[in-house]
Amino acid sequence: MCRLFALTSTEPQSPMTAIEALDVMREGHDGSGVGLFLSDLGGPWEELEGAPILSGIFSNEGLKRLDRFMMDIGFMTKYKLSIKVPKSPPPGVPKRDIYLIRAYELPEEWESLSREEIDFRLMKIRLQLRQMGQENEDMIVFSFWPDCIMIKEIGDPMTVAEYLRLDRKELRARIILAQGRQNTNYAINLYACHPFFIQGVATMTNGENTAFVPIREFLSSRGFPGYMGYQSDSEVFTHIMHYTLHMLGLDVPYYKHIITPLQDEDLERHPNGEFLKHLKHSCRRLIIDGPNCVIGCLPDKRVFMVQDRKKLRPGVVGGKPGLFALSSEICGLDAIIPDRDKTTDFQPMHLDTVIIGPDRQEVQICSQKDTLPPLR
């Protein structure tokens, strides 16, 4: 089992806040790795609206290859944060040359492109860099997207955070997703470390998806190049949300109806029953199986939590106006927001989707039994 913690705040927060929550929950994860997703960034990144930010780990030679590649395709550095570390890492943490976070200016010839085309090209560049890195084993690229930073490493979360000095002001963000534990179902690979990301959608999962193979095959057959990788069975949760939003044009409340649809007899009584029957049939290969708690962030800065159909993994949401957290355990919530009204804490059950908007004023609860919002 692993542990998850996410926060959304009107004021930028340090990643150490989320790391401290993971540390409180350390009995629930094995301390073998950590993954961070930061968005709605503060500090110097706040002034770089629209500039794609590259996050990854590079060898010295890999960094040279990156520089040549990006210059060749017309990308110039706008701002960067290079995390250079001591020569001797702490026990359990691999030796790396450079942890890089770099913002780029878009090429001039991209100015006439649509937002959709820019988004597609940014994704393709990330995939190309990932392929280059895997060929030479000199670069690991997690994300290349505006207003987004990702950091992943093997080792105890608190040890890694202190080693990388994640308390620095340049890494403050209003949205932070943190997961403690390397994926242990496969060979250790940072591409198997949560959170996962595609075109502004990030999710992380505590659980196991035994329907992974048919879901992977369905997504891989859609003809969309971003549906690839799958070093972890949990990556499909990110891609299903992306598919829901971008391919089907549906909003978050529909996500649960795709991954854990209602039984046929319940659909007969549902106000949107006819539509949901068609959705269930057409997306039947995206139905998940097994215990899962999923926490994620959307391009519009909403954060959400959903559970599997039997609620077999822990999850709780709580906070106060301006600061909310989504946590695997209440102790993680208590550690970070002790002064909240605990009577308003909510533990989503098998029919619920919890959504917190970018205004961070309240928790919205959607049940699969509710009437769905109009189609976009």
mmCIF file of C-alpha atoms in Angstrom:
data_model
loop_
_atom_site.group_PDB
_atom_site.id
_atom_site.type_symbol
_atom_site.label_atom_id
_atom_site.label_comp_id
_atom_site.label_asym_id
_atom_site.label_seq_id
_atom_site.Cartn_x
_atom_site.Cartn_y
_atom_site.Cartn_z
ATOM 1 C CA MET A 1 0.000 0.000 0.000
ATOM 2 C CA CYS A 2 1.036 3.605 -0.533
ATOM 3 C CA ARG A 3 -0.175 6.899 0.883
ATOM 4 C CA LEU A 4 -1.487 9.982 -0.905
ATOM 5 C CA PHE A 5 -1.761 13.606 0.115
ATOM 6 C CA ALA A 6 -2.888 16.626 -1.882
ATOM 7 C CA LEU A 7 -3.578 20.208 -0.926
ATOM 8 C CA THR A 8 -5.132 23.173 -2.681
ATOM 9 C CA SER A 9 -4.579 26.620 -1.226
ATOM 10 C CA THR A 10 -5.193 30.255 -2.074
ATOM 11 C CA GLU A 11 -1.635 30.988 -0.902
ATOM 12 C CA PRO A 12 1.407 29.148 -2.302
ATOM 13 C CA GLN A 13 2.614 26.367 -0.003
ATOM 14 C CA SER A 14 5.916 24.549 0.340
ATOM 15 C CA PRO A 15 6.145 20.957 -0.953
ATOM 16 C CA MET A 16 7.489 20.134 2.509
ATOM 17 C CA THR A 17 3.952 20.548 3.830
ATOM 18 C CA ALA A 18 2.820 17.553 1.773
ATOM 19 C CA ILE A 19 5.995 15.633 2.598
ATOM 20 C CA GLU A 20 5.320 16.156 6.313
ATOM 21 C CA ALA A 21 1.833 14.711 5.838
ATOM 22 C CA LEU A 22 3.316 11.647 4.134
ATOM 23 C CA ASP A 23 5.770 11.314 6.995
ATOM 24 C CA VAL A 24 2.908 11.258 9.512
ATOM 25 C CA MET A 25 1.345 8.441 7.459
ATOM 26 C CA ARG A 26 4.624 6.576 7.028
ATOM 27 C CA GLU A 27 3.300 3.360 8.572
ATOM 28 C CA GLY A 28 1.036 3.100 5.522
ATOM 29 C CA HIS A 29 3.803 3.250 2.906
ATOM 30 C CA ASP A 30 7.180 1.573 2.637
ATOM 31 C CA GLY A 31 9.295 4.726 2.209
ATOM 32 C CA SER A 32 10.803 3.499 -1.048
ATOM 33 C CA GLY A 33 10.002 6.537 -3.176
ATOM 34 C CA VAL A 34 8.243 9.874 -3.562
ATOM 35 C CA GLY A 35 6.486 11.705 -6.366
ATOM 36 C CA LEU A 36 5.358 15.352 -6.443
ATOM 37 C CA PHE A 37 3.137 17.313 -8.808
ATOM 38 C CA LEU A 38 3.045 21.105 -8.356
ATOM 39 C CA SER A 39 0.676 23.463 -10.154
ATOM 40 C CA ASP A 40 -0.798 26.945 -9.809
ATOM 41 C CA LEU A 41 2.781 27.870 -9.069
ATOM 42 C CA GLY A 42 4.051 30.747 -6.987
ATOM 43 C CA GLY A 43 7.417 32.477 -6.936
ATOM 44 C CA PRO A 44 9.232 33.249 -10.195
ATOM 45 C CA TRP A 45 7.099 30.822 -12.222
ATOM 46 C CA GLU A 46 3.994 32.915 -11.618
ATOM 47 C CA GLU A 47 5.249 35.528 -14.072
ATOM 48 C CA LEU A 48 5.778 32.970 -16.853
ATOM 49 C CA GLU A 49 2.210 32.480 -18.029
ATOM 50 C CA GLY A 50 2.017 30.097 -20.974
ATOM 51 C CA ALA A 51 5.702 29.143 -20.850
ATOM 52 C CA PRO A 52 6.098 25.338 -20.852
ATOM 53 C CA ILE A 53 8.174 24.031 -17.945
ATOM 54 C CA LEU A 54 10.354 20.973 -18.396
ATOM 55 C CA SER A 55 10.842 18.763 -15.319
ATOM 56 C CA GLY A 56 13.246 15.855 -15.197
ATOM 57 C CA ILE A 57 16.512 14.258 -14.144
ATOM 58 C CA PHE A 58 19.582 14.496 -16.377
ATOM 59 C CA SER A 59 23.137 13.279 -16.540
ATOM 60 C CA ASN A 60 25.682 15.887 -17.562
ATOM 61 C CA GLU A 61 25.778 14.442 -21.070
ATOM 62 C CA GLY A 62 22.006 14.212 -21.173
ATOM 63 C CA LEU A 63 21.737 17.907 -20.331
ATOM 64 C CA LYS A 64 23.992 18.740 -23.286
ATOM 65 C CA ARG A 65 21.797 16.642 -25.574
ATOM 66 C CA LEU A 66 18.706 18.390 -24.212
ATOM 67 C CA ASP A 67 20.212 21.825 -24.891
ATOM 68 C CA ARG A 68 21.083 20.925 -28.481
ATOM 69 C CA PHE A 69 17.659 19.413 -29.132
ATOM 70 C CA MET A 70 15.691 22.334 -27.707
ATOM 71 C CA MET A 71 17.761 24.917 -29.556
ATOM 72 C CA ASP A 72 17.319 23.008 -32.812
ATOM 73 C CA ILE A 73 13.516 23.188 -32.516
ATOM 74 C CA GLY A 74 13.524 26.871 -31.530
ATOM 75 C CA PHE A 75 12.990 26.794 -27.744
ATOM 76 C CA MET A 76 14.980 29.298 -25.679
ATOM 77 C CA THR A 77 15.358 29.161 -21.897
ATOM 78 C CA LYS A 78 13.275 31.741 -20.036
ATOM 79 C CA TYR A 79 13.975 30.674 -16.434
ATOM 80 C CA LYS A 80 15.518 27.637 -14.799
ATOM 81 C CA LEU A 81 16.069 25.961 -11.458
ATOM 82 C CA SER A 82 18.857 23.396 -11.456
ATOM 83 C CA ILE A 83 18.959 21.343 -8.282
ATOM 84 C CA LYS A 84 22.586 20.362 -7.896
ATOM 85 C CA VAL A 85 23.140 17.889 -5.103
ATOM 86 C CA PRO A 86 26.118 16.684 -3.050
ATOM 87 C CA LYS A 87 28.285 13.990 -4.650
ATOM 88 C CA SER A 88 27.241 11.420 -2.067
ATOM 89 C CA PRO A 89 23.459 10.926 -1.800
ATOM 90 C CA PRO A 90 21.895 9.588 1.396
ATOM 91 C CA PRO A 91 21.363 5.823 1.723
ATOM 92 C CA GLY A 92 18.652 4.531 -0.580
ATOM 93 C CA VAL A 93 18.759 7.518 -2.962
ATOM 94 C CA PRO A 94 20.466 7.027 -6.362
ATOM 95 C CA LYS A 95 23.310 9.273 -7.452
ATOM 96 C CA ARG A 96 22.167 11.808 -10.041
ATOM 97 C CA ASP A 97 23.873 14.699 -11.801
ATOM 98 C CA ILE A 98 21.107 17.296 -12.209
ATOM 99 C CA TYR A 99 17.439 17.658 -11.273
ATOM 100 C CA LEU A 100 16.237 20.235 -13.798
ATOM 101 C CA ILE A 101 13.194 22.519 -13.850
ATOM 102 C CA ARG A 102 13.357 24.877 -16.816
ATOM 103 C CA ALA A 103 10.815 27.204 -18.450
ATOM 104 C CA TYR A 104 11.036 27.863 -22.175
ATOM 105 C CA GLU A 105 9.835 30.544 -24.531
ATOM 106 C CA LEU A 106 7.712 29.164 -27.336
ATOM 107 C CA PRO A 107 9.206 29.426 -30.847
ATOM 108 C CA GLU A 108 8.070 32.462 -32.821
ATOM 109 C CA GLU A 109 6.540 30.280 -35.526
ATOM 110 C CA TRP A 110 4.151 28.835 -32.937
ATOM 111 C CA GLU A 111 2.426 32.193 -32.392
ATOM 112 C CA SER A 112 -0.222 31.484 -35.023
ATOM 113 C CA LEU A 113 -1.033 28.003 -33.724
ATOM 114 C CA SER A 114 -4.245 27.146 -31.907
ATOM 115 C CA ARG A 115 -4.134 26.214 -28.217
ATOM 116 C CA GLU A 116 -5.051 22.655 -29.136
ATOM 117 C CA GLU A 117 -2.162 22.367 -31.594
ATOM 118 C CA ILE A 118 0.312 23.875 -29.108
ATOM 119 C CA ASP A 119 -0.824 21.421 -26.434
ATOM 120 C CA PHE A 120 -0.405 18.504 -28.824
ATOM 121 C CA ARG A 121 3.080 19.592 -29.881
ATOM 122 C CA LEU A 122 4.225 20.059 -26.279
ATOM 123 C CA MET A 123 3.114 16.519 -25.496
ATOM 124 C CA LYS A 124 4.934 15.175 -28.551
ATOM 125 C CA ILE A 125 8.153 16.912 -27.490
ATOM 126 C CA ARG A 126 7.894 15.354 -24.026
ATOM 127 C CA LEU A 127 7.441 11.912 -25.570
ATOM 128 C CA GLN A 128 10.366 12.470 -27.919
ATOM 129 C CA LEU A 129 12.626 13.516 -25.043
ATOM 130 C CA ARG A 130 11.490 10.502 -23.041
ATOM 131 C CA GLN A 131 12.416 8.228 -25.949
ATOM 132 C CA MET A 132 15.809 9.920 -26.335
ATOM 133 C CA GLY A 133 16.485 9.464 -22.634
ATOM 134 C CA GLN A 134 15.525 5.803 -22.634
ATOM 135 C CA GLU A 135 17.829 5.111 -25.568
ATOM 136 C CA ASN A 136 20.902 6.547 -23.836
ATOM 137 C CA GLU A 137 19.742 6.338 -20.205
ATOM 138 C CA ASP A 138 20.820 9.949 -19.699
ATOM 139 C CA MET A 139 17.525 11.777 -19.145
ATOM 140 C CA ILE A 140 14.186 11.129 -17.428
ATOM 141 C CA VAL A 141 11.458 13.594 -18.417
ATOM 142 C CA PHE A 142 8.333 13.828 -16.272
ATOM 143 C CA SER A 143 6.468 16.800 -17.730
ATOM 144 C CA PHE A 144 6.690 19.609 -20.268
ATOM 145 C CA TRP A 145 3.740 21.881 -19.663
ATOM 146 C CA PRO A 146 2.895 25.415 -18.499
ATOM 147 C CA ASP A 147 2.400 25.984 -14.786
ATOM 148 C CA CYS A 148 3.471 22.464 -13.856
ATOM 149 C CA ILE A 149 6.484 20.987 -12.040
ATOM 150 C CA MET A 150 7.070 17.303 -11.285
ATOM 151 C CA ILE A 151 9.729 15.781 -9.041
ATOM 152 C CA LYS A 152 10.206 12.051 -8.496
ATOM 153 C CA GLU A 153 12.895 10.008 -6.809
ATOM 154 C CA ILE A 154 13.598 6.681 -5.191
ATOM 155 C CA GLY A 155 14.131 6.779 -1.423
ATOM 156 C CA ASP A 156 12.353 7.769 1.785
ATOM 157 C CA PRO A 157 10.178 10.837 1.052
ATOM 158 C CA MET A 158 11.499 12.974 3.902
ATOM 159 C CA THR A 159 15.098 11.975 3.178
ATOM 160 C CA VAL A 160 14.683 12.834 -0.516
ATOM 161 C CA ALA A 161 12.965 16.138 0.298
ATOM 162 C CA GLU A 162 15.740 17.240 2.636
ATOM 163 C CA TYR A 163 18.415 16.074 0.184
ATOM 164 C CA LEU A 164 16.868 18.101 -2.660
ATOM 165 C CA ARG A 165 16.044 21.037 -0.352
ATOM 166 C CA LEU A 166 12.437 21.125 -1.432
ATOM 167 C CA ASP A 167 11.693 23.873 1.100
ATOM 168 C CA ARG A 168 13.132 26.463 -1.302
ATOM 169 C CA LYS A 169 10.809 29.370 -2.159
ATOM 170 C CA GLU A 170 11.004 28.669 -5.905
ATOM 171 C CA LEU A 171 8.977 25.495 -5.406
ATOM 172 C CA ARG A 172 5.950 26.938 -3.646
ATOM 173 C CA ALA A 173 2.626 26.097 -5.273
ATOM 174 C CA ARG A 174 -1.099 26.389 -4.609
ATOM 175 C CA ILE A 175 -1.746 22.800 -5.679
ATOM 176 C CA ILE A 176 0.478 19.948 -4.512
ATOM 177 C CA LEU A 177 -0.004 16.229 -5.083
ATOM 178 C CA ALA A 178 2.344 13.899 -3.203
ATOM 179 C CA GLN A 179 2.626 10.122 -3.166
ATOM 180 C CA GLY A 180 4.832 8.020 -0.925
ATOM 181 C CA ARG A 181 6.062 4.675 -2.258
ATOM 182 C CA GLN A 182 7.759 3.511 -5.420
ATOM 183 C CA ASN A 183 5.739 1.148 -7.558
ATOM 184 C CA THR A 184 6.700 -2.341 -6.402
ATOM 185 C CA ASN A 185 4.538 -4.362 -8.804
ATOM 186 C CA TYR A 186 7.134 -3.874 -11.540
ATOM 187 C CA ALA A 187 10.855 -3.190 -11.792
ATOM 188 C CA ILE A 188 11.789 0.069 -10.070
ATOM 189 C CA ASN A 189 11.347 2.772 -12.682
ATOM 190 C CA LEU A 190 10.600 6.438 -12.050
ATOM 191 C CA TYR A 191 8.108 6.396 -14.918
ATOM 192 C CA ALA A 192 6.098 4.012 -12.718
ATOM 193 C CA CYS A 193 6.073 6.522 -9.843
ATOM 194 C CA HIS A 194 2.891 8.487 -9.153
ATOM 195 C CA PRO A 195 1.596 11.098 -9.873
ATOM 196 C CA PHE A 196 1.099 10.531 -13.606
ATOM 197 C CA PHE A 197 0.561 13.368 -16.048
ATOM 198 C CA ILE A 198 -0.810 14.121 -19.502
ATOM 199 C CA GLN A 199 -1.753 17.521 -20.947
ATOM 200 C CA GLY A 200 -2.632 19.223 -17.665
ATOM 201 C CA VAL A 201 -4.256 16.173 -16.061
ATOM 202 C CA ALA A 202 -2.455 14.573 -13.101
ATOM 203 C CA THR A 203 -3.608 11.690 -10.898
ATOM 204 C CA MET A 204 -2.196 9.367 -8.269
ATOM 205 C CA THR A 205 -3.706 6.188 -6.901
ATOM 206 C CA ASN A 206 -3.554 4.014 -3.821
ATOM 207 C CA GLY A 207 -4.609 0.577 -4.953
ATOM 208 C CA GLU A 208 -4.410 -2.053 -7.628
ATOM 209 C CA ASN A 209 -6.214 -2.188 -10.960
ATOM 210 C CA THR A 210 -6.679 -5.795 -12.027
ATOM 211 C CA ALA A 211 -8.485 -4.651 -15.206
ATOM 212 C CA PHE A 212 -5.285 -2.950 -16.354
ATOM 213 C CA VAL A 213 -4.656 -4.986 -19.518
ATOM 214 C CA PRO A 214 -7.993 -4.428 -21.310
ATOM 215 C CA ILE A 215 -7.947 -0.754 -20.316
ATOM 216 C CA ARG A 216 -4.413 -0.329 -21.647
ATOM 217 C CA GLU A 217 -5.353 -2.066 -24.894
ATOM 218 C CA PHE A 218 -8.422 0.136 -25.356
ATOM 219 C CA LEU A 219 -6.514 3.376 -24.736
ATOM 220 C CA SER A 220 -3.555 2.314 -26.871
ATOM 221 C CA SER A 221 -5.924 1.682 -29.780
ATOM 222 C CA ARG A 222 -7.364 5.226 -29.745
ATOM 223 C CA GLY A 223 -4.623 6.575 -32.019
ATOM 224 C CA PHE A 224 -3.529 9.202 -29.488
ATOM 225 C CA PRO A 225 0.274 9.159 -28.991
ATOM 226 C CA GLY A 226 0.075 10.226 -25.325
ATOM 227 C CA TYR A 227 -1.626 6.987 -24.326
ATOM 228 C CA MET A 228 1.608 5.077 -23.833
ATOM 229 C CA GLY A 229 4.101 4.032 -21.171
ATOM 230 C CA TYR A 230 2.071 2.085 -18.631
ATOM 231 C CA GLN A 231 4.931 1.038 -16.365
ATOM 232 C CA SER A 232 2.233 1.145 -13.675
ATOM 233 C CA ASP A 233 -1.332 -0.138 -13.784
ATOM 234 C CA SER A 234 -2.377 3.146 -12.144
ATOM 235 C CA GLU A 235 -1.342 5.333 -15.080
ATOM 236 C CA VAL A 236 -4.559 4.412 -16.864
ATOM 237 C CA PHE A 237 -6.546 6.458 -14.313
ATOM 238 C CA THR A 238 -4.825 9.610 -15.612
ATOM 239 C CA HIS A 239 -5.436 8.670 -19.215
ATOM 240 C CA ILE A 240 -9.087 7.749 -18.615
ATOM 241 C CA MET A 241 -9.658 11.202 -17.101
ATOM 242 C CA HIS A 242 -7.918 12.778 -20.099
ATOM 243 C CA TYR A 243 -10.068 10.645 -22.414
ATOM 244 C CA THR A 244 -13.201 11.718 -20.516
ATOM 245 C CA LEU A 245 -12.387 15.428 -20.762
ATOM 246 C CA HIS A 246 -10.707 15.689 -24.162
ATOM 247 C CA MET A 247 -12.012 12.837 -26.284
ATOM 248 C CA LEU A 248 -15.562 12.522 -24.967
ATOM 249 C CA GLY A 249 -16.020 16.170 -23.974
ATOM 250 C CA LEU A 250 -17.490 15.194 -20.596
ATOM 251 C CA ASP A 251 -16.884 16.812 -17.212
ATOM 252 C CA VAL A 252 -15.571 15.279 -13.981
ATOM 253 C CA PRO A 253 -18.882 13.888 -12.624
ATOM 254 C CA TYR A 254 -19.019 11.582 -15.662
ATOM 255 C CA TYR A 255 -15.620 10.039 -14.770
ATOM 256 C CA LYS A 256 -17.075 7.753 -12.100
ATOM 257 C CA HIS A 257 -19.766 6.609 -14.528
ATOM 258 C CA ILE A 258 -16.972 5.414 -16.828
ATOM 259 C CA ILE A 259 -14.627 3.687 -14.372
ATOM 260 C CA THR A 260 -17.326 2.319 -12.002
ATOM 261 C CA PRO A 261 -20.689 2.476 -13.796
ATOM 262 C CA LEU A 262 -23.942 1.859 -11.963
ATOM 263 C CA GLN A 263 -25.671 -1.490 -12.141
ATOM 264 C CA ASP A 264 -28.280 -1.820 -14.895
ATOM 265 C CA GLU A 265 -31.197 -1.766 -12.440
ATOM 266 C CA ASP A 266 -29.900 1.510 -10.974
ATOM 267 C CA LEU A 267 -29.576 3.006 -14.443
ATOM 268 C CA GLU A 268 -33.242 2.276 -15.048
ATOM 269 C CA ARG A 269 -34.095 4.695 -12.214
ATOM 270 C CA HIS A 270 -31.440 7.335 -13.028
ATOM 271 C CA PRO A 271 -32.615 10.660 -14.530
ATOM 272 C CA ASN A 272 -29.865 10.335 -17.171
ATOM 273 C CA GLY A 273 -30.283 6.586 -17.457
ATOM 274 C CA GLU A 274 -30.522 6.290 -21.245
ATOM 275 C CA PHE A 275 -27.358 8.293 -21.835
ATOM 276 C CA LEU A 276 -25.491 6.422 -19.088
ATOM 277 C CA LYS A 277 -26.479 3.044 -20.584
ATOM 278 C CA HIS A 278 -24.870 4.079 -23.867
ATOM 279 C CA LEU A 279 -21.820 5.446 -22.037
ATOM 280 C CA LYS A 280 -21.434 2.238 -20.032
ATOM 281 C CA HIS A 281 -21.647 0.117 -23.168
ATOM 282 C CA SER A 282 -19.281 2.186 -25.306
ATOM 283 C CA CYS A 283 -16.702 2.583 -22.511
ATOM 284 C CA ARG A 284 -17.101 -0.870 -20.947
ATOM 285 C CA ARG A 285 -13.402 -1.661 -21.489
ATOM 286 C CA LEU A 286 -12.499 1.279 -19.228
ATOM 287 C CA ILE A 287 -14.269 -0.196 -16.197
ATOM 288 C CA ILE A 288 -11.769 -0.657 -13.363
ATOM 289 C CA ASP A 289 -11.531 -3.561 -10.964
ATOM 290 C CA GLY A 290 -9.850 -3.820 -7.587
ATOM 291 C CA PRO A 291 -9.310 -1.475 -4.623
ATOM 292 C CA ASN A 292 -8.488 2.125 -5.556
ATOM 293 C CA CYS A 293 -8.530 5.648 -4.169
ATOM 294 C CA VAL A 294 -7.724 8.217 -6.867
ATOM 295 C CA ILE A 295 -6.740 11.843 -6.234
ATOM 296 C CA GLY A 296 -6.128 14.200 -9.126
ATOM 297 C CA CYS A 297 -5.806 17.699 -10.527
ATOM 298 C CA LEU A 298 -7.409 19.028 -13.713
ATOM 299 C CA PRO A 299 -6.223 21.689 -16.179
ATOM 300 C CA ASP A 300 -8.666 24.228 -14.707
ATOM 301 C CA LYS A 301 -7.101 23.718 -11.234
ATOM 302 C CA ARG A 302 -9.933 21.690 -9.748
ATOM 303 C CA VAL A 303 -8.811 18.801 -7.557
ATOM 304 C CA PHE A 304 -10.851 15.662 -6.978
ATOM 305 C CA MET A 305 -11.056 12.306 -5.188
ATOM 306 C CA VAL A 306 -12.931 9.135 -6.165
ATOM 307 C CA GLN A 307 -13.083 5.594 -4.802
ATOM 308 C CA ASP A 308 -13.585 2.123 -6.269
ATOM 309 C CA ARG A 309 -17.056 0.574 -6.203
ATOM 310 C CA LYS A 310 -16.458 -1.033 -2.796
ATOM 311 C CA LYS A 311 -14.424 1.731 -1.070
ATOM 312 C CA LEU A 312 -11.519 -0.596 -0.294
ATOM 313 C CA ARG A 313 -8.889 2.120 0.193
ATOM 314 C CA PRO A 314 -8.951 4.957 2.760
ATOM 315 C CA GLY A 315 -9.542 8.566 1.774
ATOM 316 C CA VAL A 316 -10.712 11.749 3.517
ATOM 317 C CA VAL A 317 -11.210 15.394 2.510
ATOM 318 C CA GLY A 318 -11.268 18.369 4.851
ATOM 319 C CA GLY A 319 -10.091 21.912 5.441
ATOM 320 C CA LYS A 320 -11.333 25.472 5.623
ATOM 321 C CA PRO A 321 -11.980 28.249 3.096
ATOM 322 C CA GLY A 322 -8.679 28.952 1.368
ATOM 323 C CA LEU A 323 -7.027 25.651 2.307
ATOM 324 C CA PHE A 324 -8.256 22.102 1.732
ATOM 325 C CA ALA A 325 -6.498 18.749 1.743
ATOM 326 C CA LEU A 326 -7.238 15.306 0.343
ATOM 327 C CA SER A 327 -5.507 12.570 2.296
ATOM 328 C CA SER A 328 -5.254 8.816 2.613
ATOM 329 C CA GLU A 329 -5.584 9.124 6.380
ATOM 330 C CA ILE A 330 -7.111 11.578 8.848
ATOM 331 C CA CYS A 331 -3.771 11.850 10.679
ATOM 332 C CA GLY A 332 -2.264 13.445 7.555
ATOM 333 C CA LEU A 333 -5.113 15.958 7.485
ATOM 334 C CA ASP A 334 -4.725 16.647 11.210
ATOM 335 C CA ALA A 335 -1.009 17.338 10.809
ATOM 336 C CA ILE A 336 -1.465 20.000 8.130
ATOM 337 C CA ILE A 337 -4.834 21.634 8.919
ATOM 338 C CA PRO A 338 -5.364 21.062 12.668
ATOM 339 C CA ASP A 339 -7.582 24.141 13.104
ATOM 340 C CA ARG A 340 -10.308 23.067 10.641
ATOM 341 C CA ASP A 341 -13.862 22.177 11.622
ATOM 342 C CA LYS A 342 -13.445 18.408 11.791
ATOM 343 C CA THR A 343 -17.199 17.834 11.747
ATOM 344 C CA THR A 344 -17.156 18.824 8.067
ATOM 345 C CA ASP A 345 -14.533 16.210 7.098
ATOM 346 C CA PHE A 346 -15.863 13.923 4.396
ATOM 347 C CA GLN A 347 -14.846 10.376 3.544
ATOM 348 C CA PRO A 348 -16.067 9.664 -0.011
ATOM 349 C CA MET A 349 -17.903 6.393 -0.478
ATOM 350 C CA HIS A 350 -18.270 4.236 -3.564
ATOM 351 C CA LEU A 351 -20.741 6.536 -5.378
ATOM 352 C CA ASP A 352 -19.057 9.870 -4.577
ATOM 353 C CA THR A 353 -16.850 12.269 -6.459
ATOM 354 C CA VAL A 354 -15.350 15.062 -4.342
ATOM 355 C CA ILE A 355 -14.364 18.252 -6.185
ATOM 356 C CA ILE A 356 -12.681 21.391 -4.831
ATOM 357 C CA GLY A 357 -12.690 24.320 -7.235
ATOM 358 C CA PRO A 358 -9.895 26.844 -7.847
ATOM 359 C CA ASP A 359 -11.618 29.328 -5.514
ATOM 360 C CA ARG A 360 -10.951 26.886 -2.608
ATOM 361 C CA GLN A 361 -14.104 27.907 -0.764
ATOM 362 C CA GLU A 362 -15.980 24.642 -0.342
ATOM 363 C CA VAL A 363 -16.078 20.918 -1.011
ATOM 364 C CA GLN A 364 -18.493 19.830 -3.732
ATOM 365 C CA ILE A 365 -19.858 16.281 -3.469
ATOM 366 C CA CYS A 366 -21.353 14.587 -6.513
ATOM 367 C CA SER A 367 -23.137 11.252 -6.224
ATOM 368 C CA GLN A 368 -23.578 8.902 -9.153
ATOM 369 C CA LYS A 369 -27.279 8.947 -8.334
ATOM 370 C CA ASP A 370 -27.493 12.708 -8.974
ATOM 371 C CA THR A 371 -28.700 14.307 -12.182
ATOM 372 C CA LEU A 372 -25.641 14.994 -14.312
ATOM 373 C CA PRO A 373 -24.617 18.461 -15.541
ATOM 374 C CA PRO A 374 -25.534 19.323 -19.146
ATOM 375 C CA LEU A 375 -23.180 18.062 -21.842
ATOM 376 C CA ARG A 376 -20.577 20.601 -22.873
#
